Backbone as JSON, one array per atom type, in Angstrom:
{
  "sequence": "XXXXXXXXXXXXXXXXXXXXXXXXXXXXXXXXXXXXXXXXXXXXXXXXXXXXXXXXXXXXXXXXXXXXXXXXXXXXXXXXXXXXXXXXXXXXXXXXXXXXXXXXXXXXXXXXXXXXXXXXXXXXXXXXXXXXXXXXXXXXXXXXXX",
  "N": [[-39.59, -4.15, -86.78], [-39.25, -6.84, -88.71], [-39.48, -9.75, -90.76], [-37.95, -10.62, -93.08], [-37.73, -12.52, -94.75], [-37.1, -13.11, -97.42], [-34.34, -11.49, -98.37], [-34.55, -8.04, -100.38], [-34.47, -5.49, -102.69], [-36.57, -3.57, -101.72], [-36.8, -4.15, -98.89], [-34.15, -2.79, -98.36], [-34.53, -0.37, -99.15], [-36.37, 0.48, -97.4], [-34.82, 0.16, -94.95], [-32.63, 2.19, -95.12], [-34.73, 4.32, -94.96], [-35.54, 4.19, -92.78], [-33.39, 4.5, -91.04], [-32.31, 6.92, -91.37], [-33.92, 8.25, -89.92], [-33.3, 8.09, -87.62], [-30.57, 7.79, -84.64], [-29.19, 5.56, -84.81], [-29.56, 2.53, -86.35], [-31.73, -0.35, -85.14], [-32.61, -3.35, -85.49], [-35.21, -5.6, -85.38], [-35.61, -8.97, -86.07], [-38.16, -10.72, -87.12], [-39.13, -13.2, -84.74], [-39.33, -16.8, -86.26], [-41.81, -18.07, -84.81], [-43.46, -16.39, -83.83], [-44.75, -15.82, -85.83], [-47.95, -15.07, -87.53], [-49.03, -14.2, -89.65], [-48.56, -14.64, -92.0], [-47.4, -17.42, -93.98], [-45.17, -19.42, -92.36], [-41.36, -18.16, -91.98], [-39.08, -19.45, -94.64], [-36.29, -19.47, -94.69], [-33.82, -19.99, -91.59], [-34.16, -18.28, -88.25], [-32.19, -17.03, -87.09], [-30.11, -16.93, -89.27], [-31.86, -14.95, -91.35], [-31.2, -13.17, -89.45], [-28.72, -12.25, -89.21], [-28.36, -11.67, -92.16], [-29.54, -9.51, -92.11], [-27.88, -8.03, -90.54], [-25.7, -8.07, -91.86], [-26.01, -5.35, -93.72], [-24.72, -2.09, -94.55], [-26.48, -0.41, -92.91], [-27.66, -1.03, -91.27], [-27.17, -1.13, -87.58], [-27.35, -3.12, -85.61], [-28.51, -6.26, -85.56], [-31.39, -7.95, -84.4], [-32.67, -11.47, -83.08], [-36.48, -11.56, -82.44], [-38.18, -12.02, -79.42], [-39.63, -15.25, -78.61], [-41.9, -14.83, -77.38], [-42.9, -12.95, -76.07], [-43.21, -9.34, -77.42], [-42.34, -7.05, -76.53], [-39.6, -7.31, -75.03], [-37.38, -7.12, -76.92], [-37.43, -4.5, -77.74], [-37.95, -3.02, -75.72], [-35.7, -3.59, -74.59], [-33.83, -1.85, -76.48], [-34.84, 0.42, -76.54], [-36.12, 3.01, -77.93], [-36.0, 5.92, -80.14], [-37.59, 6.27, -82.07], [-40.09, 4.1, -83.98], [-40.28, 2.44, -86.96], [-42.51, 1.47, -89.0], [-42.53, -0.96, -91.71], [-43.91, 0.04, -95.05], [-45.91, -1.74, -95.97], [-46.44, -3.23, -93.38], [-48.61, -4.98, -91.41], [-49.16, -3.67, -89.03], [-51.62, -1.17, -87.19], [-50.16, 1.78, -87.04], [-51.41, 3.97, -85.12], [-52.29, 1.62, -83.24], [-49.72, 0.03, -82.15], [-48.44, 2.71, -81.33], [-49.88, 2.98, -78.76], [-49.49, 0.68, -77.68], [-46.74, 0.66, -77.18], [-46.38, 2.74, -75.72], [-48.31, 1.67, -73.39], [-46.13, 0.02, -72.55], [-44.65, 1.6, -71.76], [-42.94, 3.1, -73.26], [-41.38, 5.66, -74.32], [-42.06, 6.89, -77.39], [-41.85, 8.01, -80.77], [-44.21, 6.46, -83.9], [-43.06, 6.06, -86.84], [-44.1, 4.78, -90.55], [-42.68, 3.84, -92.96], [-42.21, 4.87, -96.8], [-43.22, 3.41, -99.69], [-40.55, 1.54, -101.58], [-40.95, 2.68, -105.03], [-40.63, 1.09, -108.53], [-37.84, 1.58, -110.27], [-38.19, 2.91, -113.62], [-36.34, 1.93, -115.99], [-35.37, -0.31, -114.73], [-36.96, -2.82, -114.47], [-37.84, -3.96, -110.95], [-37.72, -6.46, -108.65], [-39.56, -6.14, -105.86], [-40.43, -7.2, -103.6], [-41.06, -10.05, -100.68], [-43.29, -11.76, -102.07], [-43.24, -11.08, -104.66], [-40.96, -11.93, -105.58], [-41.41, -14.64, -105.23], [-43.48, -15.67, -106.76], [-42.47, -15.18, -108.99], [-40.04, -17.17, -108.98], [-41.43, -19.5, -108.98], [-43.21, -19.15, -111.65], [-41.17, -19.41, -113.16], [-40.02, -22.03, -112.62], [-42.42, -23.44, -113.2], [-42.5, -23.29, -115.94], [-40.51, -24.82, -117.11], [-39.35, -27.81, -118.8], [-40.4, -30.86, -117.82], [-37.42, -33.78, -117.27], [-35.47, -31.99, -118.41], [-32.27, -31.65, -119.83], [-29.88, -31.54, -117.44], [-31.8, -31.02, -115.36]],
  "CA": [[-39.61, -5.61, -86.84], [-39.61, -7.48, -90.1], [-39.49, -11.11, -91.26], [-36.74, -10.24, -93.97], [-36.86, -14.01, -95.14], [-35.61, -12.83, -98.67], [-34.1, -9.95, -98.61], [-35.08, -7.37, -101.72], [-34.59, -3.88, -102.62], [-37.78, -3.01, -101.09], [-36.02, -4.09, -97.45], [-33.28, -1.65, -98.12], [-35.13, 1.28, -98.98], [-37.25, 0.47, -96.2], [-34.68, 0.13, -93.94], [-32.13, 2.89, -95.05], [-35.54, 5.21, -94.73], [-35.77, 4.22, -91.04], [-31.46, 4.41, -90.37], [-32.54, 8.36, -91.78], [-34.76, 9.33, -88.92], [-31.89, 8.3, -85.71], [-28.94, 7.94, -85.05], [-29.01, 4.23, -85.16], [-30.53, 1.57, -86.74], [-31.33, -1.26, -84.75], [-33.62, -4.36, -86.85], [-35.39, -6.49, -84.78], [-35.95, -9.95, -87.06], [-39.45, -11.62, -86.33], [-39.1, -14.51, -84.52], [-40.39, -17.57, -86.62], [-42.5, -18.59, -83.25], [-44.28, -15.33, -83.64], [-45.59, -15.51, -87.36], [-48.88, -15.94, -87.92], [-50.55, -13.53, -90.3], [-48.72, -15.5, -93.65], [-46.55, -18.41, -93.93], [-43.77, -19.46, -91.71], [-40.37, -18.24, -92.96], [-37.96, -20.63, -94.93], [-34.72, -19.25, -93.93], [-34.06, -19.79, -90.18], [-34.19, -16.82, -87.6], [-30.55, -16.77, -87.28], [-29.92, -16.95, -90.65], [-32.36, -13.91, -91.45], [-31.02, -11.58, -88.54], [-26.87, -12.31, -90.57], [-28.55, -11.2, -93.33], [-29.58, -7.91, -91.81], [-27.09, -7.45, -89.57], [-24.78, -7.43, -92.75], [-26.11, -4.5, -94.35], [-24.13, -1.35, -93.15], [-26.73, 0.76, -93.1], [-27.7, -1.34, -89.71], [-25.9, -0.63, -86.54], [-27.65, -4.02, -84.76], [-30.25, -6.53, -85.88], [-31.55, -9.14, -83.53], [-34.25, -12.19, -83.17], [-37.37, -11.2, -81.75], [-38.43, -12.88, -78.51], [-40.4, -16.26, -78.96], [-42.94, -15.41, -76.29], [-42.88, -11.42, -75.89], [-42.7, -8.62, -78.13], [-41.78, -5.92, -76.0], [-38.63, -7.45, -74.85], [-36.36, -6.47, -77.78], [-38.19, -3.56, -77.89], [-37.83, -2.63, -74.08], [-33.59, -3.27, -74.5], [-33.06, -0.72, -77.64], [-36.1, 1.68, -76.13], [-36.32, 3.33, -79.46], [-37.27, 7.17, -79.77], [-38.46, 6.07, -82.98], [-40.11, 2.92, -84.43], [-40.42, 2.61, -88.25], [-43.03, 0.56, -89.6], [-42.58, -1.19, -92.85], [-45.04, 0.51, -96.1], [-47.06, -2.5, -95.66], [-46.65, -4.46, -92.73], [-50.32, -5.5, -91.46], [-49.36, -3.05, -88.01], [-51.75, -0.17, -86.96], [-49.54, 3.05, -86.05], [-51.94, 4.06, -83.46], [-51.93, 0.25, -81.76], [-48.35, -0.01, -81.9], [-48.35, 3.76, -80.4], [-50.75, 2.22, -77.36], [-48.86, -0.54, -76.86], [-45.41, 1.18, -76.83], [-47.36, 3.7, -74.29], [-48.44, 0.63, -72.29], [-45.01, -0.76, -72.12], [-44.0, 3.05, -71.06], [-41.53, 3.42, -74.06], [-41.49, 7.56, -74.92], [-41.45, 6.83, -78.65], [-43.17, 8.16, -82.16], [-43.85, 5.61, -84.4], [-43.15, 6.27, -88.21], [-44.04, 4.27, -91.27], [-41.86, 4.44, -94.06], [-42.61, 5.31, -98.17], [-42.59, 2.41, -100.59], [-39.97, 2.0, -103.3], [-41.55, 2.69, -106.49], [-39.74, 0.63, -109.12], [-37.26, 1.93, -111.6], [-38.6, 2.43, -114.93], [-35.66, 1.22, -116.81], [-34.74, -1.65, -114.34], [-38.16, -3.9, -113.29], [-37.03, -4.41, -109.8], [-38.45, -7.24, -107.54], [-39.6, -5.04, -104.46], [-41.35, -7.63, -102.63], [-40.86, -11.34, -101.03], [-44.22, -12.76, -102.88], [-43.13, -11.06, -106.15], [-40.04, -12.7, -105.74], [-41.47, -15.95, -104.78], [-44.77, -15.62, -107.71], [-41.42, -15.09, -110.17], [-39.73, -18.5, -109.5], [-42.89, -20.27, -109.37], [-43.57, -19.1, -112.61], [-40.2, -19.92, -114.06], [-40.49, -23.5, -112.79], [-43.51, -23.98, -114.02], [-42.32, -23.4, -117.1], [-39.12, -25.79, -116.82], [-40.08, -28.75, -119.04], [-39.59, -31.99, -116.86], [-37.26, -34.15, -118.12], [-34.54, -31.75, -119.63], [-30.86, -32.12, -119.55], [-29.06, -30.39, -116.13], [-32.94, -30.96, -114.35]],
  "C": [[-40.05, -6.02, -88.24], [-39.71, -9.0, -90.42], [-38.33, -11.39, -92.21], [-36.45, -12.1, -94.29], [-36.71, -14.0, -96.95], [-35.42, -11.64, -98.85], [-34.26, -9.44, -99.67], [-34.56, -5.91, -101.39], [-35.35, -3.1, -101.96], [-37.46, -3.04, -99.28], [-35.05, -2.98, -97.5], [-33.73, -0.29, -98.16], [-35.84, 1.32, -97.92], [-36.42, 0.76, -94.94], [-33.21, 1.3, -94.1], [-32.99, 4.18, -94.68], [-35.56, 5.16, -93.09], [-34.05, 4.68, -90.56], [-32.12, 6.28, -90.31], [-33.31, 9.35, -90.8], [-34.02, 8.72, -87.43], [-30.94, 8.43, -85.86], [-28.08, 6.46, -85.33], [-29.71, 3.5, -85.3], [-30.62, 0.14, -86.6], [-32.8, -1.92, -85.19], [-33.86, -5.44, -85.81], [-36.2, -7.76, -86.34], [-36.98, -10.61, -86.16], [-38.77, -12.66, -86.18], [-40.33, -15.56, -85.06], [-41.74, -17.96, -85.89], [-43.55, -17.84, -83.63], [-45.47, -15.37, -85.02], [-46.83, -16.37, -87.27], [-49.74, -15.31, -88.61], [-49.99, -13.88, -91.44], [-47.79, -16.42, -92.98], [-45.7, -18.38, -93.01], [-42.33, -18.94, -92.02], [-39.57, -19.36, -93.42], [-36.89, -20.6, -94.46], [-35.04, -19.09, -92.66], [-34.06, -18.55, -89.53], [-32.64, -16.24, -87.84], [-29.65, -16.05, -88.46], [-30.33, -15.39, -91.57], [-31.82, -12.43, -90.77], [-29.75, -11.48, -89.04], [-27.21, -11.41, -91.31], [-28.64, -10.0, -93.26], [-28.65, -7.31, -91.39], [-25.78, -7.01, -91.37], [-24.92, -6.22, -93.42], [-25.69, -3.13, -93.67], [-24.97, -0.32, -92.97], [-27.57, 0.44, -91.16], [-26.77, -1.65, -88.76], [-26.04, -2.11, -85.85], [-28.97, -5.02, -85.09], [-30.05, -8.09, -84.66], [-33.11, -9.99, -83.33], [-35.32, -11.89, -81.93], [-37.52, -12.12, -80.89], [-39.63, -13.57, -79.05], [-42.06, -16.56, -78.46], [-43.79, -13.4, -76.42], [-41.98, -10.26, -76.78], [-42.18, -7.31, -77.59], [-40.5, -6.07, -75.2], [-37.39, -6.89, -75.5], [-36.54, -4.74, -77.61], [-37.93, -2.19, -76.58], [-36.26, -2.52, -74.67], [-33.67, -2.47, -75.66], [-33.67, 0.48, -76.75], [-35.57, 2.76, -77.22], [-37.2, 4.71, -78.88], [-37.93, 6.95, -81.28], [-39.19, 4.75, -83.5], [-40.9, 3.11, -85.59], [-40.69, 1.56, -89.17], [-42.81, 0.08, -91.27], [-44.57, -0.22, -94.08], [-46.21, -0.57, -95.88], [-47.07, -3.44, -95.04], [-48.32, -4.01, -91.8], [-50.54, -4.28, -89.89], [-50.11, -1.93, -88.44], [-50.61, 0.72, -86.31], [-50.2, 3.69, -84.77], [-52.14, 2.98, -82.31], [-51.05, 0.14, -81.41], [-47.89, 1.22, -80.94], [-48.46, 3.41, -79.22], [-50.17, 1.6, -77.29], [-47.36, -0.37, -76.59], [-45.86, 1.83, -75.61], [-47.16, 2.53, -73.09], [-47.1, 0.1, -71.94], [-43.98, 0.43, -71.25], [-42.5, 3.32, -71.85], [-42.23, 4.84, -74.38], [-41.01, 7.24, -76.56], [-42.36, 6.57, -79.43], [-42.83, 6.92, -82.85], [-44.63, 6.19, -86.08], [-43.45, 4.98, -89.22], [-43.72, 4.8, -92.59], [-42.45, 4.29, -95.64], [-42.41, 3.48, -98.69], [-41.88, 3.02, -101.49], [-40.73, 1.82, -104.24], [-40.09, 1.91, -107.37], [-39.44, 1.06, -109.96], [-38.39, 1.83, -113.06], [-37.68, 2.12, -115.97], [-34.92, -0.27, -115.78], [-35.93, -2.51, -113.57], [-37.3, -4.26, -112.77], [-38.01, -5.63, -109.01], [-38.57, -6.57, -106.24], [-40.72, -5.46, -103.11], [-40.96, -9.04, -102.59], [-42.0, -11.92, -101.8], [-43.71, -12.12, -104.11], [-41.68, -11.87, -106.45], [-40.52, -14.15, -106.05], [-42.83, -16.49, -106.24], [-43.46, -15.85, -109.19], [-40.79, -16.74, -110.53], [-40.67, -19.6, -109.75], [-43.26, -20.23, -110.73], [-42.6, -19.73, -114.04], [-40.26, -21.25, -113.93], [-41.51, -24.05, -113.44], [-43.34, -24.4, -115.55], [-41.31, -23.82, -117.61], [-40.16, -26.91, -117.49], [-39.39, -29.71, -118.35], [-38.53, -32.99, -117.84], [-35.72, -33.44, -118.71], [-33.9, -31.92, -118.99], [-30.7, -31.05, -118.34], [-30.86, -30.45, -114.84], [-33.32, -32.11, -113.7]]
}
């Protein structure tokens, strides 16, 4: 489960690393409803799970339930589940609570991308989002085309 509200390089390696340990790679997209350990996303749910679903390295992406997280979760029943490098989940709670739901399934967390050293990559949504911030900022008000 991810949030994927701008997609980055750092989503693909993340999520071609997870395609690499099944046989299919199915992307559950947080449901906005659900978020509450940063911001809301900007792009809608819908909108976000397109975005995944386009990439072919996923077989199926779909919006997380609004109420219950073991719904999506329950319909794939996953022998693996493959935490993002730094999403805020424990691997042993997520274990327990797959357990409790009586899913038979390890749960991996995948490598970060390290970034190129001849191409600074953006490999995160706040470094994305710290980037245009910074370029606006520095937009004088006022000019032509603004």
């Amino acid at each position: 489960m991810g949030t994927f509200d701008l997609l980055h390089p750092g989503h693909v390696h993340y999520l071609e690393e997870a395609a690499s340990m099944g046989d299919e790679l199915h992307v559950v997209v947080a449901n906005s409803e659900t978020i509450d350990h940063k911001p809301a996303p900007i792009v809608p749910d819908e909108q976000r799970r397109d975005l995944v679903a386009a990439l072919d390295v996923v077989d199926r992406a779909r919006v997380g339930h609004p109420e219950d997280y073991s719904i999506p979760i329950r319909a794939i029943d996953p022998d693996v589940l493959v935490l993002g490098h730094d999403q805020h989940h424990d691997e042993r709670e997520v274990a327990a609570m797959l357990d409790s739901w009586e899913i038979d399934c390890r749960v991996e967390r995948a490598s970060a991308r390290e970034p190129r050293d001849d191409d600074p990559e953006l490999l995160s949504s706040s470094a994305i989002t710290d980037r245009i911030l910074e370029r606006r900022a520095a937009d004088v008000p006022g000019r032509p085309g603004r």
